[in-house]
Every structure is written in structure tokens, then in C-alpha cells.
Coordinates of N, CA and C in Angstrom, one line a residue:
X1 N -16.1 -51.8 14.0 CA -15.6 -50.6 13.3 C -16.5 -50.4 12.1
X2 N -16.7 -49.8 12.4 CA -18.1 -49.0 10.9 C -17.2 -49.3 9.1
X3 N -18.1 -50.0 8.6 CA -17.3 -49.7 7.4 C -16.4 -51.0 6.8
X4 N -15.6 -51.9 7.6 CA -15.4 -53.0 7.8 C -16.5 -53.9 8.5
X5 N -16.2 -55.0 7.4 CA -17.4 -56.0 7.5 C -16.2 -57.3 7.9
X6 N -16.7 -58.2 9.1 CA -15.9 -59.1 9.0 C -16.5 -60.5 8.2
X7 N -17.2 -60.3 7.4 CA -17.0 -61.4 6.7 C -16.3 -61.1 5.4
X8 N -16.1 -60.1 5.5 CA -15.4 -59.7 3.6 C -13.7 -60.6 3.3
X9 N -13.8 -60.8 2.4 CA -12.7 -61.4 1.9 C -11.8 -60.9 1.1
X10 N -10.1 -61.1 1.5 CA -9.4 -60.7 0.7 C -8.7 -61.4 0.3
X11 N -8.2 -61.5 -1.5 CA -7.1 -62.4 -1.5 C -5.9 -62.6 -1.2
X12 N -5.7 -64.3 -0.8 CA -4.7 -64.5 -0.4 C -4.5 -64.4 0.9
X13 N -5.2 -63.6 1.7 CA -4.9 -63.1 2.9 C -6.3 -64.0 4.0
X14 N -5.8 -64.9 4.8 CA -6.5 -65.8 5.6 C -5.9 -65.2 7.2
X15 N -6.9 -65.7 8.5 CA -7.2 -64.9 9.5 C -7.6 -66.1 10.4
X16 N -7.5 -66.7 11.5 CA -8.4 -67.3 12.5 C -7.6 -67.4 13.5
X17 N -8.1 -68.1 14.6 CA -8.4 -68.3 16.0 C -8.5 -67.1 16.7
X18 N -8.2 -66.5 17.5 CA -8.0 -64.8 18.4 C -8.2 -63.7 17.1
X19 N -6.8 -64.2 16.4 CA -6.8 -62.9 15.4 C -8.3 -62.7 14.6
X20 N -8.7 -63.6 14.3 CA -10.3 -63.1 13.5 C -11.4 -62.9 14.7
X21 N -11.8 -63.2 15.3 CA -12.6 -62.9 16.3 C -12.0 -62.7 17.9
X22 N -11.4 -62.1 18.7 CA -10.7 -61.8 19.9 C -11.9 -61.6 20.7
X23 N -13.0 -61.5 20.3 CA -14.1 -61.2 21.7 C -14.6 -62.3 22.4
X24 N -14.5 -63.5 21.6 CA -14.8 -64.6 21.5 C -13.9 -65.4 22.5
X25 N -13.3 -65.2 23.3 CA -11.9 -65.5 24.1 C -11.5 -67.0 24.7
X26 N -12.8 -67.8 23.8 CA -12.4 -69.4 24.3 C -11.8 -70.3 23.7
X27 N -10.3 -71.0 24.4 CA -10.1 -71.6 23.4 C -10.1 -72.9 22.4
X28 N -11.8 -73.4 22.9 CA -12.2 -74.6 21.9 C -12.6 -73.5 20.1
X29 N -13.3 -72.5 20.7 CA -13.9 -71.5 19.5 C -12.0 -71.3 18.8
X30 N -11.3 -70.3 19.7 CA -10.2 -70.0 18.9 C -9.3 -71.3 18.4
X31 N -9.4 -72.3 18.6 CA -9.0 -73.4 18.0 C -9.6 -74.2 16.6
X32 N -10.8 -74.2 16.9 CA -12.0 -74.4 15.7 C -11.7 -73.6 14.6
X33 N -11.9 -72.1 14.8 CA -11.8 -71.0 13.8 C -9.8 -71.3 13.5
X34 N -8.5 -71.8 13.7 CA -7.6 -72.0 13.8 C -7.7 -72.8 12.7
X35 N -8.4 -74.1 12.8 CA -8.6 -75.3 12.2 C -9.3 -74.8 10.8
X36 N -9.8 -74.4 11.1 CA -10.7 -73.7 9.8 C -9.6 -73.3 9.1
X37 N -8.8 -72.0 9.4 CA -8.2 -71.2 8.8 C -7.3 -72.0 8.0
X38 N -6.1 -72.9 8.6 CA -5.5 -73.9 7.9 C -6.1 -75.1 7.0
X39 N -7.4 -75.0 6.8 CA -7.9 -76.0 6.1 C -8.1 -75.1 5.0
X40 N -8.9 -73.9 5.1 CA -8.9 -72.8 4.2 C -7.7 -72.3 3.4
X41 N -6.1 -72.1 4.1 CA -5.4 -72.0 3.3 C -4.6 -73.0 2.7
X42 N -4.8 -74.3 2.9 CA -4.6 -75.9 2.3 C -5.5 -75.6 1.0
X43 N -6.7 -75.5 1.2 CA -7.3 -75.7 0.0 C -7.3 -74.2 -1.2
X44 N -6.8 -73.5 -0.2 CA -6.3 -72.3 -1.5 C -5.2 -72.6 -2.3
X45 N -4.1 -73.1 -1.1 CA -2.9 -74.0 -1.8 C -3.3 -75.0 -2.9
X46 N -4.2 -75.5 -3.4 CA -4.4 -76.5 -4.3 C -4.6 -76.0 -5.1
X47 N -4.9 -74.7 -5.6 CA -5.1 -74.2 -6.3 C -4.0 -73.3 -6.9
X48 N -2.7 -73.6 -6.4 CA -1.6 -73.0 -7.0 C -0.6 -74.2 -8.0
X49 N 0.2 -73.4 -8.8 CA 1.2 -74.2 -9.1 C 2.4 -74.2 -8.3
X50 N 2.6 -75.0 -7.9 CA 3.8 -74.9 -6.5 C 5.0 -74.7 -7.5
X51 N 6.0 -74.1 -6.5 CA 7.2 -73.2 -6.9 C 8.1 -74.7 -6.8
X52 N 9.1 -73.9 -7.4 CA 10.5 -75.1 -7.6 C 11.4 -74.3 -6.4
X53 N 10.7 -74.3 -5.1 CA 11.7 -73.4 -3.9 C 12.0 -74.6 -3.1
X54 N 13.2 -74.2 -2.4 CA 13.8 -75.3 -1.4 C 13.4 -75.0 -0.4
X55 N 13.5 -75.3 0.7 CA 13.3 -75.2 2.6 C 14.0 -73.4 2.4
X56 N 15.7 -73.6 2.0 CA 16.5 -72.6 2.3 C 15.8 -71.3 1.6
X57 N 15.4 -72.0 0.6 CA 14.5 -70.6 -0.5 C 13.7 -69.3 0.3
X58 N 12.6 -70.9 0.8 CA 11.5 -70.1 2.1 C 11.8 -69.1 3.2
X59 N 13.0 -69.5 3.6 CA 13.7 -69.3 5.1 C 14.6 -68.1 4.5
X60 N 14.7 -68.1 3.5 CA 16.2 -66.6 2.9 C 14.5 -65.5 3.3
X61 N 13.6 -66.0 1.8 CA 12.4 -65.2 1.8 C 11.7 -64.6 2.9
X62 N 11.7 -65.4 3.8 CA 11.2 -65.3 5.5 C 11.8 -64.1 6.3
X63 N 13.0 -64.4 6.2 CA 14.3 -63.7 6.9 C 14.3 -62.3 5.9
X64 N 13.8 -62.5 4.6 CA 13.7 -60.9 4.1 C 12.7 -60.3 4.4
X65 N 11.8 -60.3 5.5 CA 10.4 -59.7 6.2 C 10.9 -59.1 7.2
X66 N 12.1 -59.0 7.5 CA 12.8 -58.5 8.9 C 11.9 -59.2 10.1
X67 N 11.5 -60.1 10.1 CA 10.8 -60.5 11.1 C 11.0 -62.1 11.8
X68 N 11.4 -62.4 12.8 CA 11.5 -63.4 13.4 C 11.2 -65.0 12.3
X69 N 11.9 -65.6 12.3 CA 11.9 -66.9 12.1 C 12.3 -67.9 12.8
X70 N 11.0 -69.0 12.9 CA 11.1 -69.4 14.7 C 10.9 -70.9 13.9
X71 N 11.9 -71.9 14.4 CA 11.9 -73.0 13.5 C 11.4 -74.4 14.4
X72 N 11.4 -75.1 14.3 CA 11.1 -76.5 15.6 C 12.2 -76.6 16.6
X73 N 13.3 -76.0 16.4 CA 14.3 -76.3 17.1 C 14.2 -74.9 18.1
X74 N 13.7 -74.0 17.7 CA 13.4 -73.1 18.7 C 12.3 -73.1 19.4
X75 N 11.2 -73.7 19.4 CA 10.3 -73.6 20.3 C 10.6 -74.9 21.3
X76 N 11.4 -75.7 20.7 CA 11.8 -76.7 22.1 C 12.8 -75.9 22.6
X77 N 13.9 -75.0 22.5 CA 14.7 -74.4 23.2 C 14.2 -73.3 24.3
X78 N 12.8 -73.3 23.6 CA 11.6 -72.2 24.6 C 11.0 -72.9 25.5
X79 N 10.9 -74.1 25.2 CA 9.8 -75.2 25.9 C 11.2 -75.2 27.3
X80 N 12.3 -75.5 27.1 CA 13.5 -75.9 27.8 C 13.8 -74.6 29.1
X81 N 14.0 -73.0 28.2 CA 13.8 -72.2 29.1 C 12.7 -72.2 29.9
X82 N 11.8 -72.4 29.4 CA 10.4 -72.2 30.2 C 10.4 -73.1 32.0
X83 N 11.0 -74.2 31.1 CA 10.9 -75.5 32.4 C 12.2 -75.0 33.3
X84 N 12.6 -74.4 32.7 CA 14.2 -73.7 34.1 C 13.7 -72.9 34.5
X85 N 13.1 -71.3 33.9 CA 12.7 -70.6 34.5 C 11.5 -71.1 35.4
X86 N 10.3 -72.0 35.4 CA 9.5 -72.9 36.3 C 10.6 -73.2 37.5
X87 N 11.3 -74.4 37.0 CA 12.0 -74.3 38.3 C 13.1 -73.5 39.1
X88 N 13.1 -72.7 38.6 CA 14.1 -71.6 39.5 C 13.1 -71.0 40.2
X89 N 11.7 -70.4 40.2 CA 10.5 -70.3 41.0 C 9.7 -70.8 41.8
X90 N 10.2 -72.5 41.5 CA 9.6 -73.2 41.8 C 8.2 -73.2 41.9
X91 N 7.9 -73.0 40.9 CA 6.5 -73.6 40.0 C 6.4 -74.8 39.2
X92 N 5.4 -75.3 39.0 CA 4.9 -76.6 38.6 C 5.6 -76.1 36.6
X93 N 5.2 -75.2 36.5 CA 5.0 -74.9 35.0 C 5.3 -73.3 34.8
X94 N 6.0 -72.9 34.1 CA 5.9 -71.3 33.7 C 6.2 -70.9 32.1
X95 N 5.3 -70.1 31.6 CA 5.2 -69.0 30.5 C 5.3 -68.2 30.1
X96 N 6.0 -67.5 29.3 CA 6.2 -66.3 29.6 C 5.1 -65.6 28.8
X97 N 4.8 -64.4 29.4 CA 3.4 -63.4 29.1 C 3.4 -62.6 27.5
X98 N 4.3 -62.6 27.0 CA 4.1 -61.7 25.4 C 4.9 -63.1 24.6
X99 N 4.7 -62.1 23.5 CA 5.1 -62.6 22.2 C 6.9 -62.4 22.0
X100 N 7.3 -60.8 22.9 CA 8.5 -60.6 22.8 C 9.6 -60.9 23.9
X101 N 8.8 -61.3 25.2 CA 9.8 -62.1 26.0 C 10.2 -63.1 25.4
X102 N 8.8 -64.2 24.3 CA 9.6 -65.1 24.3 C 10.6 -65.3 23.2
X103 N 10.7 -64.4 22.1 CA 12.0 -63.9 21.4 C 12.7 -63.5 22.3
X104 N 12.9 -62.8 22.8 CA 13.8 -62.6 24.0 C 14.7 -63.3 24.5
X105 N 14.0 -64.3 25.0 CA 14.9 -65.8 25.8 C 14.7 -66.6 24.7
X106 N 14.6 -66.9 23.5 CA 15.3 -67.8 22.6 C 16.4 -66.7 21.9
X107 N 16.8 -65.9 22.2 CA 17.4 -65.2 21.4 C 17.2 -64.9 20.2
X108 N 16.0 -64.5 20.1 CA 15.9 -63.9 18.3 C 15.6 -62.3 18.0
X109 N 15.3 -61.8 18.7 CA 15.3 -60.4 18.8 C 15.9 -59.8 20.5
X110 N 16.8 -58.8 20.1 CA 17.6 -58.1 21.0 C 16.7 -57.5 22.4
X111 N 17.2 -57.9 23.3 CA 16.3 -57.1 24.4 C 16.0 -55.8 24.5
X112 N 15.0 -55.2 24.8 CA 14.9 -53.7 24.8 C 15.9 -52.7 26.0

């Protein structure tokens, strides 16, 4: 896109694996640039004075984004659907294809 440079930088605002480069579509590269990115916002982190917030602080704040919060306990309840829906197909392994199926079947956003 004309005009946008992808090396420019904004603050605060960090980008990697697919989301910064998607043309690139392998996933040792989108893992690398992943690794990057989290090392990149660790060390921006050191550079802050950390807040006096709790777990619940984060998670109220999160939940005020109107947007999905997906905690460890949900992605193994995904991992669990996944392996039923597998065997009700009887497949070795099954995934589901978006980002909103799999809110969908953890129950975090309403089906369409």
C-alpha cells in the first residue's frame, strides 16, 4: 500500500508472525517474527513502571474492550471439543477453520 512503510514504528503498538508479514505464509518465519514480537514487547515492558493491578484488574479491563477473553481454561475446553468433534467424524484430529467457530464452541460469543 503506497504510503505505508512497513518498517515504521508506532508506539506502544507491536505486530508479528502472519499479522506483520501474511505473504510470507510459513510457519517457521511466522513463528520467528512471533518470537520476536514477544521479546520486543518484554523489553518495552522493562521500561515501564508496573501498575499495582491484580489478575481481576486486567480481566475487568479486558472485558471492557467488548471483546472475547480467552483464559487457559478455555483453550483446553477447545482442545476437548475439538477431540469430540474429531471423533464424531472420525478423524485422527479436527480444527476448526476461523477464529469465530472457535468462540462459538467455547461459548464466548453468541452464534450468528
Amino acid at each position: 500500500m503506497e504510503g505505508i512503510s512497513y518498517e515504521s514504528t508506532i508506539e506502544s503498538v507491536f505486530v508479528g508472525g502472519w499479522s506483520r508479514k501474511a505473504s510470507e505464509g510459513l510457519v517457521g518465519y511466522a513463528r520467528r517474527s512471533g518470537t520476536n514480537a514477544a521479546r520486543a514487547v518484554w523489553d518495552y515492558l522493562q521500561t515501564k513502571t508496573p501498575a499495582n493491578a491484580s489478575m481481576d484488574d486486567v480481566i475487568e479491563k479486558m472485558r471492557g474492550l467488548n471483546k472475547p477473553v480467552i483464559m487457559k481454561d478455555d483453550i483446553k475446553r477447545l482442545e476437548a471439543i475439538e477431540a469430540e468433534e474429531a471423533k464424531k467424524r472420525g478423524l485422527v484430529e479436527f480444527k476448526f477453520s476461523s477464529n469465530e467457530e472457535m468462540l462459538e464452541a467455547m461459548e464466548l460469543i453468541e452464534t450468528a
